[in-house]
PDB file of C-alpha atoms in Angstrom:
ATOM      1  CA  MET A   1      14.160  -6.357  16.848  1.00 64.00           C
ATOM      2  CA  THR A   2      10.503  -7.338  16.571  1.00 84.00           C
ATOM      3  CA  ASP A   3       8.919  -8.462  13.318  1.00 90.00           C
ATOM      4  CA  GLN A   4       6.485  -5.577  13.709  1.00 94.00           C
ATOM      5  CA  GLU A   5       9.157  -2.912  13.505  1.00 94.00           C
ATOM      6  CA  LEU A   6      10.885  -4.673  10.626  1.00 95.00           C
ATOM      7  CA  ASN A   7       7.590  -4.710   8.744  1.00 97.00           C
ATOM      8  CA  TYR A   8       6.942  -1.054   9.536  1.00 98.00           C
ATOM      9  CA  TYR A   9      10.403  -0.063   8.359  1.00 97.00           C
ATOM     10  CA  GLY A  10       9.831  -1.915   5.100  1.00 97.00           C
ATOM     11  CA  ALA A  11       6.438  -0.250   4.660  1.00 98.00           C
ATOM     12  CA  MET A  12       7.906   3.209   5.211  1.00 98.00           C
ATOM     13  CA  LEU A  13      10.803   2.525   2.844  1.00 98.00           C
ATOM     14  CA  ARG A  14       8.348   1.410   0.128  1.00 98.00           C
ATOM     15  CA  ILE A  15       6.604   4.765   0.397  1.00 97.00           C
ATOM     16  CA  ARG A  16       9.901   6.694   0.368  1.00 97.00           C
ATOM     17  CA  ARG A  17      11.257   4.894  -2.707  1.00 97.00           C
ATOM     18  CA  PHE A  18       7.952   5.205  -4.540  1.00 96.00           C
ATOM     19  CA  GLU A  19       7.803   8.959  -3.949  1.00 95.00           C
ATOM     20  CA  GLU A  20      11.449   9.452  -4.888  1.00 94.00           C
ATOM     21  CA  THR A  21      10.838   7.581  -8.136  1.00 94.00           C
ATOM     22  CA  ILE A  22       7.851   9.782  -8.931  1.00 92.00           C
ATOM     23  CA  LEU A  23       9.870  12.980  -8.543  1.00 88.00           C
ATOM     24  CA  GLU A  24      12.782  11.567 -10.543  1.00 87.00           C
ATOM     25  CA  GLN A  25      10.632  10.335 -13.423  1.00 87.00           C
ATOM     26  CA  PHE A  26       8.588  13.516 -13.734  1.00 82.00           C
ATOM     27  CA  LYS A  27      11.705  15.017 -15.307  1.00 80.00           C
ATOM     28  CA  ARG A  28      11.426  12.473 -18.118  1.00 82.00           C
ATOM     29  CA  GLY A  29       7.857  13.472 -18.872  1.00 80.00           C
ATOM     30  CA  LEU A  30       6.456  10.070 -17.891  1.00 80.00           C
ATOM     31  CA  PHE A  31       3.805  11.579 -15.622  1.00 79.00           C
ATOM     32  CA  SER A  32       1.368  14.336 -16.440  1.00 72.00           C
ATOM     33  CA  GLY A  33      -0.457  16.802 -14.242  1.00 76.00           C
ATOM     34  CA  THR A  34       0.941  17.276 -10.769  1.00 79.00           C
ATOM     35  CA  THR A  35       1.770  15.216  -7.709  1.00 83.00           C
ATOM     36  CA  HIS A  36       2.217  15.745  -3.976  1.00 81.00           C
ATOM     37  CA  THR A  37       4.678  13.432  -2.256  1.00 83.00           C
ATOM     38  CA  SER A  38       4.790  12.459   1.412  1.00 90.00           C
ATOM     39  CA  MET A  39       8.526  12.010   1.986  1.00 89.00           C
ATOM     40  CA  GLY A  40       9.213  12.563   5.682  1.00 92.00           C
ATOM     41  CA  GLN A  41       5.644  11.730   6.688  1.00 96.00           C
ATOM     42  CA  GLU A  42       5.794   7.965   6.131  1.00 97.00           C
ATOM     43  CA  ALA A  43       5.495   7.105   9.839  1.00 97.00           C
ATOM     44  CA  ASN A  44       2.091   8.793  10.014  1.00 97.00           C
ATOM     45  CA  ALA A  45       0.580   6.618   7.303  1.00 98.00           C
ATOM     46  CA  VAL A  46       2.122   3.372   8.540  1.00 98.00           C
ATOM     47  CA  GLY A  47       1.614   4.008  12.261  1.00 98.00           C
ATOM     48  CA  VAL A  48      -2.042   4.957  11.955  1.00 98.00           C
ATOM     49  CA  ILE A  49      -3.327   2.780   9.123  1.00 98.00           C
ATOM     50  CA  SER A  50      -1.671  -0.387  10.456  1.00 97.00           C
ATOM     51  CA  GLN A  51      -3.990  -0.180  13.492  1.00 97.00           C
ATOM     52  CA  MET A  52      -7.247   0.117  11.579  1.00 95.00           C
ATOM     53  CA  LEU A  53      -9.833  -2.650  11.579  1.00 93.00           C
ATOM     54  CA  PRO A  54     -10.176  -4.382   8.195  1.00 92.00           C
ATOM     55  CA  ASP A  55     -13.538  -2.771   7.352  1.00 95.00           C
ATOM     56  CA  ASN A  56     -12.618   0.743   8.444  1.00 97.00           C
ATOM     57  CA  VAL A  57     -12.789   3.550   5.890  1.00 98.00           C
ATOM     58  CA  ILE A  58     -10.017   5.980   4.897  1.00 98.00           C
ATOM     59  CA  VAL A  59     -10.701   9.395   3.393  1.00 98.00           C
ATOM     60  CA  THR A  60      -7.560  11.188   2.334  1.00 96.00           C
ATOM     61  CA  ASN A  61      -6.373  14.252   0.478  1.00 93.00           C
ATOM     62  CA  HIS A  62      -4.058  15.326  -2.349  1.00 90.00           C
ATOM     63  CA  ARG A  63      -1.018  13.860  -0.524  1.00 91.00           C
ATOM     64  CA  CYS A  64      -2.396  10.335  -0.610  1.00 93.00           C
ATOM     65  CA  HIS A  65       0.248   7.991  -2.080  1.00 95.00           C
ATOM     66  CA  GLY A  66       1.657   6.982   1.308  1.00 96.00           C
ATOM     67  CA  HIS A  67      -1.800   6.277   2.711  1.00 97.00           C
ATOM     68  CA  PHE A  68      -2.657   4.057  -0.257  1.00 97.00           C
ATOM     69  CA  LEU A  69       0.571   2.061   0.029  1.00 98.00           C
ATOM     70  CA  ALA A  70       0.319   1.751   3.821  1.00 98.00           C
ATOM     71  CA  TYR A  71      -3.220   0.444   3.324  1.00 97.00           C
ATOM     72  CA  GLY A  72      -1.811  -2.390   1.222  1.00 97.00           C
ATOM     73  CA  GLY A  73      -2.409  -0.918  -2.214  1.00 97.00           C
ATOM     74  CA  ASP A  74      -0.558  -2.276  -5.231  1.00 97.00           C
ATOM     75  CA  MET A  75       2.458  -0.175  -6.192  1.00 97.00           C
ATOM     76  CA  ARG A  76       2.281  -1.052  -9.873  1.00 97.00           C
ATOM     77  CA  ALA A  77      -1.364   0.065  -9.987  1.00 97.00           C
ATOM     78  CA  LEU A  78      -0.454   3.379  -8.384  1.00 96.00           C
ATOM     79  CA  PHE A  79       2.417   3.976 -10.812  1.00 95.00           C
ATOM     80  CA  ALA A  80       0.069   3.090 -13.658  1.00 95.00           C
ATOM     81  CA  GLU A  81      -2.605   5.466 -12.407  1.00 93.00           C
ATOM     82  CA  LEU A  82      -0.167   8.356 -12.348  1.00 93.00           C
ATOM     83  CA  MET A  83       0.980   7.441 -15.862  1.00 92.00           C
ATOM     84  CA  GLY A  84      -2.568   7.316 -17.203  1.00 90.00           C
ATOM     85  CA  ARG A  85      -2.418   3.578 -17.881  1.00 93.00           C
ATOM     86  CA  SER A  86      -5.447   1.295 -18.140  1.00 94.00           C
ATOM     87  CA  THR A  87      -4.047  -0.902 -15.354  1.00 94.00           C
ATOM     88  CA  GLY A  88      -4.153   1.985 -12.873  1.00 93.00           C
ATOM     89  CA  ILE A  89      -6.223   1.962  -9.697  1.00 95.00           C
ATOM     90  CA  CYS A  90      -9.001   3.872 -11.467  1.00 93.00           C
ATOM     91  CA  ALA A  91      -8.077   2.768 -14.997  1.00 91.00           C
ATOM     92  CA  GLY A  92      -5.841   5.812 -15.393  1.00 89.00           C
ATOM     93  CA  ARG A  93      -8.639   8.340 -14.959  1.00 88.00           C
ATOM     94  CA  GLY A  94      -8.053   9.560 -11.401  1.00 88.00           C
ATOM     95  CA  GLY A  95      -4.401  10.520 -11.489  1.00 86.00           C
ATOM     96  CA  SER A  96      -2.412  11.412  -8.405  1.00 84.00           C
ATOM     97  CA  GLN A  97      -5.126  13.004  -6.274  1.00 87.00           C
ATOM     98  CA  HIS A  98      -8.365  11.168  -6.988  1.00 92.00           C
ATOM     99  CA  ILE A  99      -8.181   7.457  -6.310  1.00 93.00           C
ATOM    100  CA  HIS A 100     -10.468   4.793  -4.892  1.00 96.00           C
ATOM    101  CA  TRP A 101      -9.541   1.302  -3.833  1.00 96.00           C
ATOM    102  CA  ARG A 102     -11.436  -0.906  -1.388  1.00 97.00           C
ATOM    103  CA  ASN A 103     -12.380   1.436   1.496  1.00 97.00           C
ATOM    104  CA  LEU A 104      -9.919   4.204   0.601  1.00 98.00           C
ATOM    105  CA  TYR A 105     -11.086   7.391  -1.084  1.00 97.00           C
ATOM    106  CA  SER A 106      -9.010  10.455  -1.940  1.00 95.00           C
ATOM    107  CA  ASN A 107      -9.945  13.924  -3.112  1.00 92.00           C
ATOM    108  CA  GLY A 108      -7.793  16.941  -3.860  1.00 87.00           C
ATOM    109  CA  VAL A 109     -10.319  19.547  -2.662  1.00 89.00           C
ATOM    110  CA  GLN A 110      -8.910  21.114   0.511  1.00 82.00           C
ATOM    111  CA  GLY A 111     -11.337  20.769   3.411  1.00 89.00           C
ATOM    112  CA  GLY A 112     -14.070  19.206   1.318  1.00 93.00           C
ATOM    113  CA  ILE A 113     -13.220  15.711   2.485  1.00 96.00           C
ATOM    114  CA  VAL A 114     -14.122  16.359   6.144  1.00 97.00           C
ATOM    115  CA  PRO A 115     -17.914  16.654   5.636  1.00 97.00           C
ATOM    116  CA  ILE A 116     -17.724  13.625   3.344  1.00 97.00           C
ATOM    117  CA  ALA A 117     -15.947  11.629   6.051  1.00 98.00           C
ATOM    118  CA  VAL A 118     -18.524  12.723   8.642  1.00 98.00           C
ATOM    119  CA  GLY A 119     -21.325  11.466   6.398  1.00 98.00           C
ATOM    120  CA  MET A 120     -19.556   8.158   5.921  1.00 97.00           C
ATOM    121  CA  ALA A 121     -19.053   7.801   9.677  1.00 98.00           C
ATOM    122  CA  LEU A 122     -22.740   8.526  10.276  1.00 98.00           C
ATOM    123  CA  ALA A 123     -23.634   5.814   7.764  1.00 97.00           C
ATOM    124  CA  GLU A 124     -21.374   3.314   9.558  1.00 95.00           C
ATOM    125  CA  LYS A 125     -23.004   4.198  12.875  1.00 96.00           C
ATOM    126  CA  ARG A 126     -26.504   3.680  11.499  1.00 96.00           C
ATOM    127  CA  LYS A 127     -25.472   0.284  10.177  1.00 93.00           C
ATOM    128  CA  HIS A 128     -24.538  -0.619  13.773  1.00 88.00           C
ATOM    129  CA  LYS A 129     -21.179  -1.846  12.569  1.00 84.00           C
ATOM    130  CA  ASP A 130     -17.994  -1.803  14.654  1.00 90.00           C
ATOM    131  CA  THR A 131     -16.251   0.303  12.057  1.00 95.00           C
ATOM    132  CA  SER A 132     -14.956   3.842  11.897  1.00 97.00           C
ATOM    133  CA  VAL A 133     -13.776   6.408   9.369  1.00 98.00           C
ATOM    134  CA  THR A 134     -10.330   7.998   9.378  1.00 98.00           C
ATOM    135  CA  VAL A 135      -9.818  11.270   7.537  1.00 98.00           C
ATOM    136  CA  PHE A 136      -6.332  12.671   6.901  1.00 98.00           C
ATOM    137  CA  ILE A 137      -5.958  16.439   6.614  1.00 96.00           C
ATOM    138  CA  GLY A 138      -3.063  18.890   6.734  1.00 92.00           C
ATOM    139  CA  ASP A 139      -2.494  22.119   8.612  1.00 90.00           C
ATOM    140  CA  GLY A 140      -3.279  24.087   5.458  1.00 88.00           C
ATOM    141  CA  THR A 141      -6.861  22.818   5.641  1.00 92.00           C
ATOM    142  CA  PHE A 142      -7.611  24.850   8.765  1.00 94.00           C
ATOM    143  CA  GLY A 143      -8.342  27.933   6.701  1.00 90.00           C
ATOM    144  CA  GLU A 144     -11.404  26.220   5.173  1.00 92.00           C
ATOM    145  CA  GLY A 145     -14.793  26.757   6.812  1.00 94.00           C
ATOM    146  CA  ALA A 146     -16.173  23.400   5.704  1.00 96.00           C
ATOM    147  CA  ILE A 147     -14.026  21.508   8.185  1.00 97.00           C
ATOM    148  CA  TYR A 148     -15.580  23.338  11.147  1.00 97.00           C
ATOM    149  CA  GLU A 149     -19.069  22.500   9.929  1.00 97.00           C
ATOM    150  CA  GLY A 150     -17.849  18.921   9.727  1.00 98.00           C
ATOM    151  CA  PHE A 151     -16.403  18.972  13.251  1.00 98.00           C
ATOM    152  CA  ASN A 152     -19.660  20.399  14.558  1.00 98.00           C
ATOM    153  CA  MET A 153     -21.794  17.703  12.936  1.00 98.00           C
ATOM    154  CA  ALA A 154     -19.390  14.926  13.969  1.00 98.00           C
ATOM    155  CA  SER A 155     -19.679  16.013  17.596  1.00 98.00           C
ATOM    156  CA  LEU A 156     -23.448  16.604  17.542  1.00 98.00           C
ATOM    157  CA  TRP A 157     -24.116  13.228  15.962  1.00 98.00           C
ATOM    158  CA  GLN A 158     -21.348  11.412  17.869  1.00 98.00           C
ATOM    159  CA  VAL A 159     -20.014   9.562  14.861  1.00 98.00           C
ATOM    160  CA  PRO A 160     -17.063   7.120  14.863  1.00 98.00           C
ATOM    161  CA  LEU A 161     -14.555   9.427  13.179  1.00 98.00           C
ATOM    162  CA  LEU A 162     -10.824   9.874  13.645  1.00 98.00           C
ATOM    163  CA  VAL A 163      -9.386  13.100  12.235  1.00 98.00           C
ATOM    164  CA  VAL A 164      -5.632  12.754  11.683  1.00 98.00           C
ATOM    165  CA  VAL A 165      -3.885  16.083  11.191  1.00 97.00           C
ATOM    166  CA  GLU A 166      -0.501  15.769   9.507  1.00 96.00           C
ATOM    167  CA  ASN A 167       0.871  19.115  10.608  1.00 93.00           C
ATOM    168  CA  ASN A 168       3.995  19.666   8.534  1.00 84.00           C
ATOM    169  CA  HIS A 169       3.896  23.379   9.434  1.00 83.00           C
ATOM    170  CA  ILE A 170       3.859  24.627   5.863  1.00 79.00           C
ATOM    171  CA  ALA A 171       0.875  24.980   3.542  1.00 77.00           C
ATOM    172  CA  GLN A 172       2.338  24.920   0.035  1.00 70.00           C
ATOM    173  CA  THR A 173       4.927  27.664   0.730  1.00 75.00           C
ATOM    174  CA  THR A 174       3.246  29.495   3.646  1.00 74.00           C
ATOM    175  CA  PRO A 175       4.463  28.645   7.182  1.00 76.00           C
ATOM    176  CA  SER A 176       1.563  27.776   9.471  1.00 80.00           C
ATOM    177  CA  SER A 177       2.746  30.472  11.887  1.00 81.00           C
ATOM    178  CA  LEU A 178       1.550  33.013   9.300  1.00 75.00           C
ATOM    179  CA  ALA A 179      -1.790  31.333   8.694  1.00 79.00           C
ATOM    180  CA  ILE A 180      -3.103  29.711  11.890  1.00 84.00           C
ATOM    181  CA  ALA A 181      -4.031  31.616  15.055  1.00 86.00           C
ATOM    182  CA  GLY A 182      -4.179  29.763  18.355  1.00 88.00           C
ATOM    183  CA  ASN A 183      -3.519  26.022  18.459  1.00 91.00           C
ATOM    184  CA  LEU A 184      -5.072  23.091  16.667  1.00 94.00           C
ATOM    185  CA  THR A 185      -5.948  21.086  19.753  1.00 95.00           C
ATOM    186  CA  ALA A 186      -8.181  23.876  21.032  1.00 96.00           C
ATOM    187  CA  ARG A 187     -10.047  24.017  17.749  1.00 96.00           C
ATOM    188  CA  PHE A 188     -11.176  20.413  18.174  1.00 97.00           C
ATOM    189  CA  GLU A 189     -11.893  20.774  21.875  1.00 97.00           C
ATOM    190  CA  SER A 190     -14.168  23.760  21.211  1.00 97.00           C
ATOM    191  CA  PHE A 191     -16.469  21.294  19.441  1.00 98.00           C
ATOM    192  CA  GLY A 192     -16.203  18.757  22.257  1.00 98.00           C
ATOM    193  CA  ILE A 193     -13.837  16.499  20.316  1.00 98.00           C
ATOM    194  CA  PRO A 194     -10.976  15.102  22.435  1.00 98.00           C
ATOM    195  CA  ALA A 195      -7.626  15.657  20.727  1.00 98.00           C
ATOM    196  CA  VAL A 196      -4.148  14.246  21.275  1.00 98.00           C
ATOM    197  CA  GLU A 197      -1.033  15.939  19.917  1.00 97.00           C
ATOM    198  CA  LEU A 198       2.224  14.156  19.120  1.00 98.00           C
ATOM    199  CA  ASP A 199       5.560  15.668  18.154  1.00 96.00           C
ATOM    200  CA  THR A 200       7.387  12.703  16.685  1.00 97.00           C
ATOM    201  CA  SER A 201       8.475  10.901  13.523  1.00 96.00           C
ATOM    202  CA  ASP A 202       8.868   7.592  15.355  1.00 97.00           C
ATOM    203  CA  VAL A 203       6.523   5.042  13.828  1.00 98.00           C
ATOM    204  CA  MET A 204       6.336   3.084  17.078  1.00 97.00           C
ATOM    205  CA  GLU A 205       5.214   6.102  19.100  1.00 98.00           C
ATOM    206  CA  ILE A 206       2.556   6.863  16.515  1.00 98.00           C
ATOM    207  CA  THR A 207       1.490   3.214  16.489  1.00 98.00           C
ATOM    208  CA  ASN A 208       1.047   3.103  20.262  1.00 97.00           C
ATOM    209  CA  GLN A 209      -1.047   6.266  20.241  1.00 98.00           C
ATOM    210  CA  ALA A 210      -3.131   5.028  17.308  1.00 98.00           C
ATOM    211  CA  ILE A 211      -3.972   1.814  19.187  1.00 98.00           C
ATOM    212  CA  GLN A 212      -5.298   3.816  22.116  1.00 98.00           C
ATOM    213  CA  ILE A 213      -7.232   6.395  20.127  1.00 98.00           C
ATOM    214  CA  TYR A 214      -8.912   3.835  17.873  1.00 98.00           C
ATOM    215  CA  ALA A 215     -10.017   1.945  20.981  1.00 97.00           C
ATOM    216  CA  GLU A 216     -11.685   5.138  22.226  1.00 98.00           C
ATOM    217  CA  VAL A 217     -13.392   5.844  18.897  1.00 98.00           C
ATOM    218  CA  HIS A 218     -14.872   2.342  18.773  1.00 97.00           C
ATOM    219  CA  GLU A 219     -15.726   2.022  22.464  1.00 96.00           C
ATOM    220  CA  HIS A 220     -17.475   5.372  22.756  1.00 96.00           C
ATOM    221  CA  VAL A 221     -18.658   5.621  19.130  1.00 97.00           C
ATOM    222  CA  SER A 222     -17.593   9.243  19.023  1.00 98.00           C
ATOM    223  CA  PRO A 223     -15.045  11.429  17.209  1.00 98.00           C
ATOM    224  CA  ARG A 224     -11.435  11.909  18.174  1.00 98.00           C
ATOM    225  CA  ALA A 225      -8.511  13.854  16.723  1.00 98.00           C
ATOM    226  CA  LEU A 226      -4.846  12.934  16.447  1.00 98.00           C
ATOM    227  CA  ILE A 227      -2.523  15.801  15.594  1.00 98.00           C
ATOM    228  CA  ILE A 228       0.924  14.674  14.450  1.00 98.00           C
ATOM    229  CA  ASN A 229       3.633  17.308  14.173  1.00 96.00           C
ATOM    230  CA  THR A 230       5.603  16.048  11.223  1.00 93.00           C
ATOM    231  CA  ALA A 231       7.996  17.170   8.487  1.00 88.00           C
ATOM    232  CA  ARG A 232       7.590  17.329   4.726  1.00 82.00           C
ATOM    233  CA  PHE A 233      10.965  16.754   3.067  1.00 81.00           C
ATOM    234  CA  GLY A 234       9.863  17.360  -0.495  1.00 72.00           C
ATOM    235  CA  PRO A 235       8.263  20.352  -2.197  1.00 70.00           C
ATOM    236  CA  HIS A 236       4.527  20.958  -2.053  1.00 70.00           C
ATOM    237  CA  SER A 237       4.277  19.667  -5.601  1.00 72.00           C
ATOM    238  CA  LYS A 238       7.150  19.025  -7.996  1.00 71.00           C
ATOM    239  CA  GLY A 239       9.472  21.979  -7.480  1.00 69.00           C
ATOM    240  CA  ASP A 240       7.928  24.868  -5.580  1.00 69.00           C
ATOM    241  CA  ASP A 241       9.957  24.667  -2.359  1.00 78.00           C
ATOM    242  CA  THR A 242      11.073  27.990  -0.885  1.00 81.00           C
ATOM    243  CA  ARG A 243      12.860  26.528   2.127  1.00 78.00           C
ATOM    244  CA  SER A 244      16.646  26.663   2.284  1.00 82.00           C
ATOM    245  CA  ILE A 245      18.835  23.603   1.770  1.00 84.00           C
ATOM    246  CA  ASP A 246      20.214  23.999   5.303  1.00 86.00           C
ATOM    247  CA  GLU A 247      16.718  24.002   6.783  1.00 84.00           C
ATOM    248  CA  LEU A 248      15.787  20.858   4.899  1.00 82.00           C
ATOM    249  CA  GLU A 249      19.002  19.059   5.873  1.00 86.00           C
ATOM    250  CA  GLN A 250      18.498  19.872   9.563  1.00 88.00           C
ATOM    251  CA  MET A 251      14.927  18.638   9.311  1.00 84.00           C
ATOM    252  CA  LYS A 252      16.028  15.353   7.777  1.00 88.00           C
ATOM    253  CA  GLU A 253      18.740  14.908  10.384  1.00 89.00           C
ATOM    254  CA  LYS A 254      16.289  15.241  13.271  1.00 92.00           C
ATOM    255  CA  ARG A 255      12.964  13.991  11.931  1.00 93.00           C
ATOM    256  CA  ASP A 256      13.545  11.300   9.311  1.00 96.00           C
ATOM    257  CA  PRO A 257      11.334   8.334  10.320  1.00 96.00           C
ATOM    258  CA  LEU A 258      13.569   5.929   8.414  1.00 97.00           C
ATOM    259  CA  ARG A 259      16.679   7.023  10.297  1.00 96.00           C
ATOM    260  CA  ILE A 260      14.847   6.725  13.602  1.00 96.00           C
ATOM    261  CA  SER A 261      13.876   3.123  12.866  1.00 96.00           C
ATOM    262  CA  GLU A 262      17.271   2.257  11.373  1.00 96.00           C
ATOM    263  CA  ASN A 263      18.892   3.114  14.706  1.00 94.00           C
ATOM    264  CA  ARG A 264      17.010   0.178  16.221  1.00 95.00           C
ATOM    265  CA  LEU A 265      17.748  -2.265  13.396  1.00 95.00           C
ATOM    266  CA  LEU A 266      20.807  -4.292  12.513  1.00 95.00           C
ATOM    267  CA  ALA A 267      22.768  -3.099   9.485  1.00 95.00           C
ATOM    268  CA  SER A 268      22.180  -6.490   7.837  1.00 96.00           C
ATOM    269  CA  GLU A 269      18.418  -6.106   8.323  1.00 96.00           C
ATOM    270  CA  VAL A 270      18.457  -2.659   6.746  1.00 96.00           C
ATOM    271  CA  ARG A 271      20.447  -3.939   3.754  1.00 97.00           C
ATOM    272  CA  GLN A 272      18.129  -6.864   3.158  1.00 97.00           C
ATOM    273  CA  ILE A 273      14.956  -4.790   3.366  1.00 97.00           C
ATOM    274  CA  THR A 274      16.465  -2.092   1.160  1.00 97.00           C
ATOM    275  CA  GLU A 275      17.404  -4.591  -1.543  1.00 98.00           C
ATOM    276  CA  GLU A 276      13.941  -6.149  -1.480  1.00 98.00           C
ATOM    277  CA  VAL A 277      12.138  -2.807  -1.607  1.00 98.00           C
ATOM    278  CA  GLU A 278      14.281  -1.374  -4.399  1.00 97.00           C
ATOM    279  CA  ALA A 279      13.722  -4.494  -6.496  1.00 98.00           C
ATOM    280  CA  GLU A 280       9.967  -4.248  -5.885  1.00 98.00           C
ATOM    281  CA  VAL A 281       9.815  -0.557  -6.806  1.00 97.00           C
ATOM    282  CA  ASN A 282      11.864  -1.032  -9.977  1.00 97.00           C
ATOM    283  CA  LEU A 283       9.731  -3.948 -11.122  1.00 98.00           C
ATOM    284  CA  ALA A 284       6.489  -2.110 -10.399  1.00 97.00           C
ATOM    285  CA  PHE A 285       7.646   0.984 -12.269  1.00 96.00           C
ATOM    286  CA  GLU A 286       8.926  -0.858 -15.341  1.00 96.00           C
ATOM    287  CA  THR A 287       5.808  -3.021 -15.505  1.00 96.00           C
ATOM    288  CA  ALA A 288       3.507   0.002 -15.301  1.00 94.00           C
ATOM    289  CA  LEU A 289       5.577   1.793 -17.927  1.00 93.00           C
ATOM    290  CA  ALA A 290       4.902  -1.029 -20.382  1.00 93.00           C
ATOM    291  CA  ASP A 291       1.158  -1.148 -19.637  1.00 92.00           C
ATOM    292  CA  PRO A 292      -1.345   0.131 -22.261  1.00 91.00           C
ATOM    293  CA  PRO A 293      -2.709   3.670 -21.988  1.00 89.00           C
ATOM    294  CA  ALA A 294      -6.142   4.403 -20.536  1.00 87.00           C
ATOM    295  CA  GLN A 295      -9.082   4.257 -22.914  1.00 81.00           C
ATOM    296  CA  PHE A 296     -11.430   7.224 -22.836  1.00 71.00           C
ATOM    297  CA  VAL A 297     -14.773   6.864 -24.586  1.00 60.00           C
ATOM    298  CA  GLU A 298     -16.565  10.057 -25.539  1.00 61.00           C
ATOM    299  CA  GLU A 299     -20.256  10.074 -24.650  1.00 55.00           C
ATOM    300  CA  SER A 300     -22.628  11.045 -27.413  1.00 54.00           C
ATOM    301  CA  ALA A 301     -24.660  14.209 -26.906  1.00 50.00           C
TER     302      ALA A 301
END
């Protein structure tokens, strides 16, 4: 097995264990607000982000934990942010949905991030830099008009933008079959944006496609779209899942990116990586738990 796939498996497992810990610890009241986990979608984050150039920009949405961790973000800082600790990514002020670290930006407003990403990509183009912007959206975003304005401007201005659609086929609790007419590929192509669609949870397949599509974005300095048919194992937020247990179990059996990679690894390799990741997650969580709370200073009128 190559070092690359071992590293990717470890990266995906870090995301899975982090998200599982978040859901478990919400029951203890250690986190406030809400959270949106990405269990089942780990291969998307790792496969795409691992192929980005160092100076590339990521704009992501409410389901952003996996993207942050795949980008190399510190797990303790993310735990701390969700706990409202001063050591969090944004000093405990951003919470689960609104974080910024290096060239990664997240926002919980559905659809609103696409025009922002287009503007960022235009700025990169005008700087004459060999960089691009990647924006992650879900299938539920396709009911928002702002994204089509964004697609139109991205195509007119020929900006270096990659739109990654994580199509988990359910927007909160509404199946996409009840909300989206036609197909997603055609929606991009109507704006002159080439789109590729994958139906896989295999991190290596996603990686290979990401290599090719990033090369096109940078060579032609123009937008592209990558639609990944994926599966969300957890609820939309903390407990609002209307799918049956049987449906979820069948989904995990067929589409779990960790299982897919494990089939190509030795059992000893899986054990070693698992032990290392679980120790890392536990340490990060306990350290963040002991960190001081965020300090909020009221501005005078």
